[in-house]
Amino acid sequence: MTAVLWSLVTPETMSVLSWPDGVVLYDARTSTTRLLAPRAGAIVARLKAGPADVSVLAALQPTDDVALPELLDALARYGIVRAAD
């Protein structure tokens, strides 16, 4: 069975700016800015480099109280990430 890869919906339009307590994501496609928790920001920053599976994303620091599947689902609902084809 092949692992599901996750990617940014439009990596070329997304810019990430990080601080120790959070991340700001700007999406030029929609002209929206979002403040992300550190773990969500780490996932987005990693996915800027290309698709990754859950095992790679789970290893990212920092961790917080939200389970990874729930976090990926929330990022997908906001149109930031998607399961790669």
Coordinates of N, CA, C and O in Angstrom, one line a residue:
M1 N 0.8 -1.2 0.0 CA 0.0 0.0 0.0 C 0.9 1.2 0.0 O 1.8 1.4 0.8
T2 N 0.6 2.2 -0.8 CA 1.4 3.4 -1.0 C 0.9 4.4 0.1 O -0.3 4.6 0.3
A3 N 1.9 5.1 0.7 CA 1.6 6.2 1.6 C 1.0 7.4 0.9 O 1.4 7.7 -0.2
V4 N 0.1 8.0 1.5 CA -0.5 9.2 1.0 C 0.5 10.4 1.1 O 1.0 10.6 2.2
L5 N 0.7 11.1 0.1 CA 1.5 12.2 0.1 C 0.7 13.5 0.2 O -0.4 13.6 -0.4
W6 N 1.1 14.4 1.1 CA 0.5 15.7 1.2 C 1.3 16.8 0.6 O 2.5 16.7 0.5
S7 N 0.6 17.8 0.0 CA 1.2 18.9 -0.6 C 0.5 20.2 -0.4 O -0.7 20.1 0.0
L8 N 1.1 21.3 -0.6 CA 0.4 22.6 -0.6 C -0.5 22.6 -1.8 O -0.1 22.1 -2.9
V9 N -1.6 23.3 -1.7 CA -2.6 23.4 -2.9 C -1.9 24.2 -4.0 O -1.9 23.8 -5.1
T10 N -1.3 25.4 -3.6 CA -0.6 26.2 -4.6 C 0.7 26.7 -4.0 O 0.8 27.9 -3.5
P11 N 1.7 25.9 -3.9 CA 3.0 26.3 -3.3 C 3.6 27.5 -3.9 O 4.3 28.3 -3.1
E12 N 3.4 27.7 -5.1 CA 4.1 28.9 -5.8 C 3.4 30.2 -5.4 O 4.1 31.3 -5.5
T13 N 2.2 30.2 -4.8 CA 1.6 31.4 -4.3 C 1.7 31.7 -2.8 O 1.2 32.7 -2.3
M14 N 2.3 30.7 -2.1 CA 2.3 30.8 -0.6 C 3.6 31.2 -0.1 O 4.7 30.7 -0.5
S15 N 3.6 32.2 0.8 CA 4.8 32.7 1.5 C 4.7 32.4 2.9 O 3.6 32.6 3.5
V16 N 5.8 32.0 3.6 CA 5.7 31.6 5.0 C 6.7 32.5 5.7 O 7.9 32.6 5.3
L17 N 6.3 33.1 6.8 CA 7.2 33.8 7.7 C 7.0 33.3 9.1 O 5.9 33.2 9.6
S18 N 8.1 32.8 9.7 CA 8.1 32.1 11.0 C 8.7 32.9 12.2 O 9.7 33.6 12.0
W19 N 8.0 32.7 13.3 CA 8.5 33.2 14.6 C 8.4 32.0 15.6 O 7.7 31.0 15.3
P20 N 9.1 32.1 16.7 CA 9.0 31.0 17.7 C 7.6 30.6 18.1 O 7.3 29.5 18.4
D21 N 6.7 31.6 18.2 CA 5.3 31.3 18.7 C 4.3 31.2 17.6 O 3.1 31.1 17.9
G22 N 4.7 31.1 16.4 CA 3.7 31.0 15.3 C 4.3 31.3 13.9 O 5.4 31.7 13.8
V23 N 3.4 31.2 12.9 CA 3.8 31.4 11.6 C 2.7 32.2 10.9 O 1.5 32.0 11.1
V24 N 3.1 33.1 10.0 CA 2.2 33.8 9.1 C 2.3 33.2 7.7 O 3.4 33.1 7.2
L25 N 1.1 32.9 7.2 CA 1.1 32.3 5.8 C 0.3 33.3 5.0 O -0.8 33.7 5.3
Y26 N 1.0 33.8 3.9 CA 0.3 34.6 2.9 C 0.1 33.9 1.6 O 1.0 33.2 1.1
D27 N -1.1 33.9 1.1 CA -1.5 33.2 -0.1 C -1.8 34.2 -1.2 O -2.9 34.9 -1.1
A28 N -0.9 34.5 -2.1 CA -1.2 35.5 -3.1 C -2.3 35.2 -4.0 O -3.0 36.1 -4.6
R29 N -2.7 33.9 -4.2 CA -3.8 33.5 -5.0 C -5.1 34.0 -4.5 O -5.9 34.5 -5.3
T30 N -5.3 34.0 -3.2 CA -6.5 34.5 -2.6 C -6.4 35.8 -1.8 O -7.3 36.3 -1.3
S31 N -5.1 36.3 -1.8 CA -4.8 37.6 -1.0 C -5.2 37.4 0.4 O -5.7 38.4 1.0
T32 N -5.0 36.3 1.0 CA -5.3 36.0 2.4 C -4.1 35.8 3.2 O -3.1 35.3 2.7
T33 N -4.1 36.2 4.5 CA -3.1 36.0 5.4 C -3.7 35.2 6.6 O -4.8 35.5 7.1
R34 N -2.9 34.2 7.0 CA -3.4 33.4 8.2 C -2.3 33.2 9.2 O -1.1 33.1 8.8
L35 N -2.7 33.3 10.4 CA -1.8 33.0 11.5 C -1.9 31.6 11.9 O -3.0 31.1 12.2
L36 N -0.8 30.8 11.8 CA -0.8 29.4 12.1 C -0.1 29.1 13.4 O 0.9 29.7 13.7
A37 N -0.5 28.0 14.1 CA 0.2 27.5 15.2 C 1.6 27.0 14.8 O 1.8 26.7 13.6
P38 N 2.6 26.9 15.7 CA 3.9 26.5 15.3 C 3.9 25.1 14.5 O 4.6 25.0 13.5
R39 N 3.2 24.1 14.9 CA 3.2 22.9 14.2 C 2.6 23.0 12.8 O 3.1 22.4 11.9
A40 N 1.5 23.7 12.7 CA 0.9 23.9 11.4 C 1.8 24.6 10.5 O 2.0 24.3 9.3
G41 N 2.5 25.6 11.0 CA 3.5 26.4 10.2 C 4.7 25.5 9.8 O 5.2 25.7 8.7
A42 N 5.1 24.6 10.7 CA 6.2 23.7 10.3 C 5.8 22.8 9.2 O 6.6 22.5 8.3
I43 N 4.6 22.3 9.2 CA 4.1 21.5 8.1 C 4.0 22.3 6.8 O 4.5 21.8 5.8
V44 N 3.5 23.5 6.8 CA 3.4 24.3 5.6 C 4.8 24.6 5.1 O 5.1 24.5 3.9
A45 N 5.7 25.0 6.0 CA 7.1 25.3 5.5 C 7.7 24.0 4.9 O 8.4 24.1 3.9
R46 N 7.5 22.9 5.5 CA 8.1 21.6 4.9 C 7.5 21.3 3.6 O 8.2 20.9 2.6
L47 N 6.2 21.5 3.4 CA 5.5 21.2 2.2 C 5.9 22.2 1.1 O 5.7 21.9 -0.1
K48 N 6.4 23.4 1.4 CA 6.9 24.3 0.4 C 8.1 23.6 -0.4 O 8.2 23.9 -1.6
A49 N 8.8 22.7 0.2 CA 9.9 22.0 -0.5 C 9.4 20.9 -1.3 O 10.1 20.4 -2.2
G50 N 8.1 20.5 -1.2 CA 7.6 19.4 -2.0 C 6.7 18.5 -1.1 O 6.7 18.6 0.1
P51 N 6.0 17.6 -1.8 CA 5.1 16.7 -1.1 C 5.8 15.8 0.0 O 7.0 15.5 -0.2
A52 N 5.1 15.4 1.0 CA 5.6 14.5 2.0 C 4.5 13.7 2.6 O 3.4 14.0 2.6
D53 N 4.9 12.5 3.1 CA 3.9 11.6 3.7 C 3.8 11.9 5.2 O 4.5 12.7 5.8
V54 N 2.8 11.3 5.8 CA 2.5 11.5 7.2 C 3.7 11.2 8.2 O 3.9 11.9 9.1
S55 N 4.5 10.2 7.8 CA 5.6 9.9 8.7 C 6.7 11.0 8.7 O 7.2 11.3 9.8
V56 N 6.9 11.7 7.6 CA 7.8 12.9 7.6 C 7.2 14.0 8.3 O 7.9 14.7 9.1
L57 N 5.9 14.3 8.1 CA 5.2 15.4 8.8 C 5.1 15.2 10.3 O 5.2 16.1 11.1
A58 N 5.0 13.9 10.7 CA 4.9 13.6 12.2 C 6.2 13.9 12.9 O 6.2 14.2 14.1
A59 N 7.3 13.8 12.2 CA 8.6 14.0 12.8 C 9.0 15.5 13.0 O 9.9 15.8 13.6
L60 N 8.2 16.4 12.4 CA 8.5 17.8 12.5 C 8.2 18.3 13.9 O 7.3 17.9 14.6
Q61 N 9.1 19.2 14.3 CA 8.9 19.9 15.6 C 8.4 21.3 15.3 O 8.7 21.8 14.3
P62 N 7.8 22.0 16.1 CA 7.3 21.6 17.5 C 6.0 20.8 17.4 O 5.3 20.7 16.3
T63 N 5.7 20.1 18.5 CA 4.4 19.4 18.5 C 3.5 20.2 19.4 O 3.9 21.0 20.3
D64 N 2.2 20.1 19.2 CA 1.2 20.7 20.1 C 0.1 19.7 20.4 O 0.3 18.5 20.1
D65 N -1.0 20.1 20.9 CA -2.0 19.2 21.4 C -2.9 18.6 20.3 O -3.7 17.7 20.5
V66 N -2.8 19.1 19.1 CA -3.7 18.7 18.0 C -3.1 17.5 17.3 O -1.9 17.5 16.9
A67 N -3.9 16.4 17.2 CA -3.4 15.2 16.5 C -3.1 15.6 15.0 O -3.8 16.4 14.4
L68 N -2.1 14.9 14.4 CA -1.7 15.2 13.0 C -2.9 15.0 12.0 O -3.1 15.9 11.2
P69 N -3.6 13.9 12.1 CA -4.7 13.8 11.1 C -5.7 15.0 11.2 O -6.2 15.5 10.2
E70 N -6.0 15.4 12.4 CA -7.0 16.5 12.6 C -6.4 17.8 12.1 O -7.1 18.6 11.5
L71 N -5.1 18.0 12.3 CA -4.4 19.2 11.8 C -4.4 19.3 10.3 O -4.7 20.3 9.7
L72 N -4.0 18.1 9.7 CA -4.0 18.1 8.2 C -5.4 18.3 7.6 O -5.6 19.0 6.6
D73 N -6.4 17.7 8.3 CA -7.8 17.9 7.9 C -8.2 19.4 8.0 O -8.8 20.0 7.0
A74 N -7.8 20.1 9.0 CA -8.1 21.5 9.2 C -7.4 22.3 8.1 O -8.0 23.2 7.5
L75 N -6.1 22.0 7.9 CA -5.4 22.8 6.8 C -6.0 22.5 5.4 O -6.1 23.4 4.6
A76 N -6.5 21.3 5.2 CA -7.2 21.0 3.9 C -8.5 21.8 3.8 O -8.8 22.3 2.7
R77 N -9.3 21.9 4.9 CA -10.5 22.6 4.9 C -10.3 24.1 4.6 O -11.1 24.7 3.9
Y78 N -9.2 24.6 5.0 CA -8.9 26.0 4.7 C -8.2 26.2 3.3 O -7.8 27.3 2.9
G79 N -8.1 25.1 2.6 CA -7.5 25.2 1.2 C -6.0 25.4 1.2 O -5.5 25.9 0.2
I80 N -5.3 25.0 2.2 CA -3.9 25.2 2.3 C -3.1 23.9 1.8 O -2.2 24.0 1.1
V81 N -3.6 22.8 2.2 CA -2.9 21.5 1.8 C -4.0 20.6 1.2 O -5.2 20.8 1.3
R82 N -3.5 19.6 0.5 CA -4.3 18.5 -0.1 C -3.5 17.2 -0.2 O -2.3 17.2 -0.1
A83 N -4.3 16.2 -0.2 CA -3.6 14.9 -0.5 C -3.1 14.9 -2.0 O -3.9 15.2 -2.9
A84 N -1.9 14.7 -2.2 CA -1.3 14.8 -3.5 C -1.8 13.7 -4.4 O -2.1 12.6 -3.9
D85 N -1.8 13.9 -5.7 CA -2.2 12.9 -6.7 C -1.1 12.0 -7.0 O 0.0 12.3 -6.9

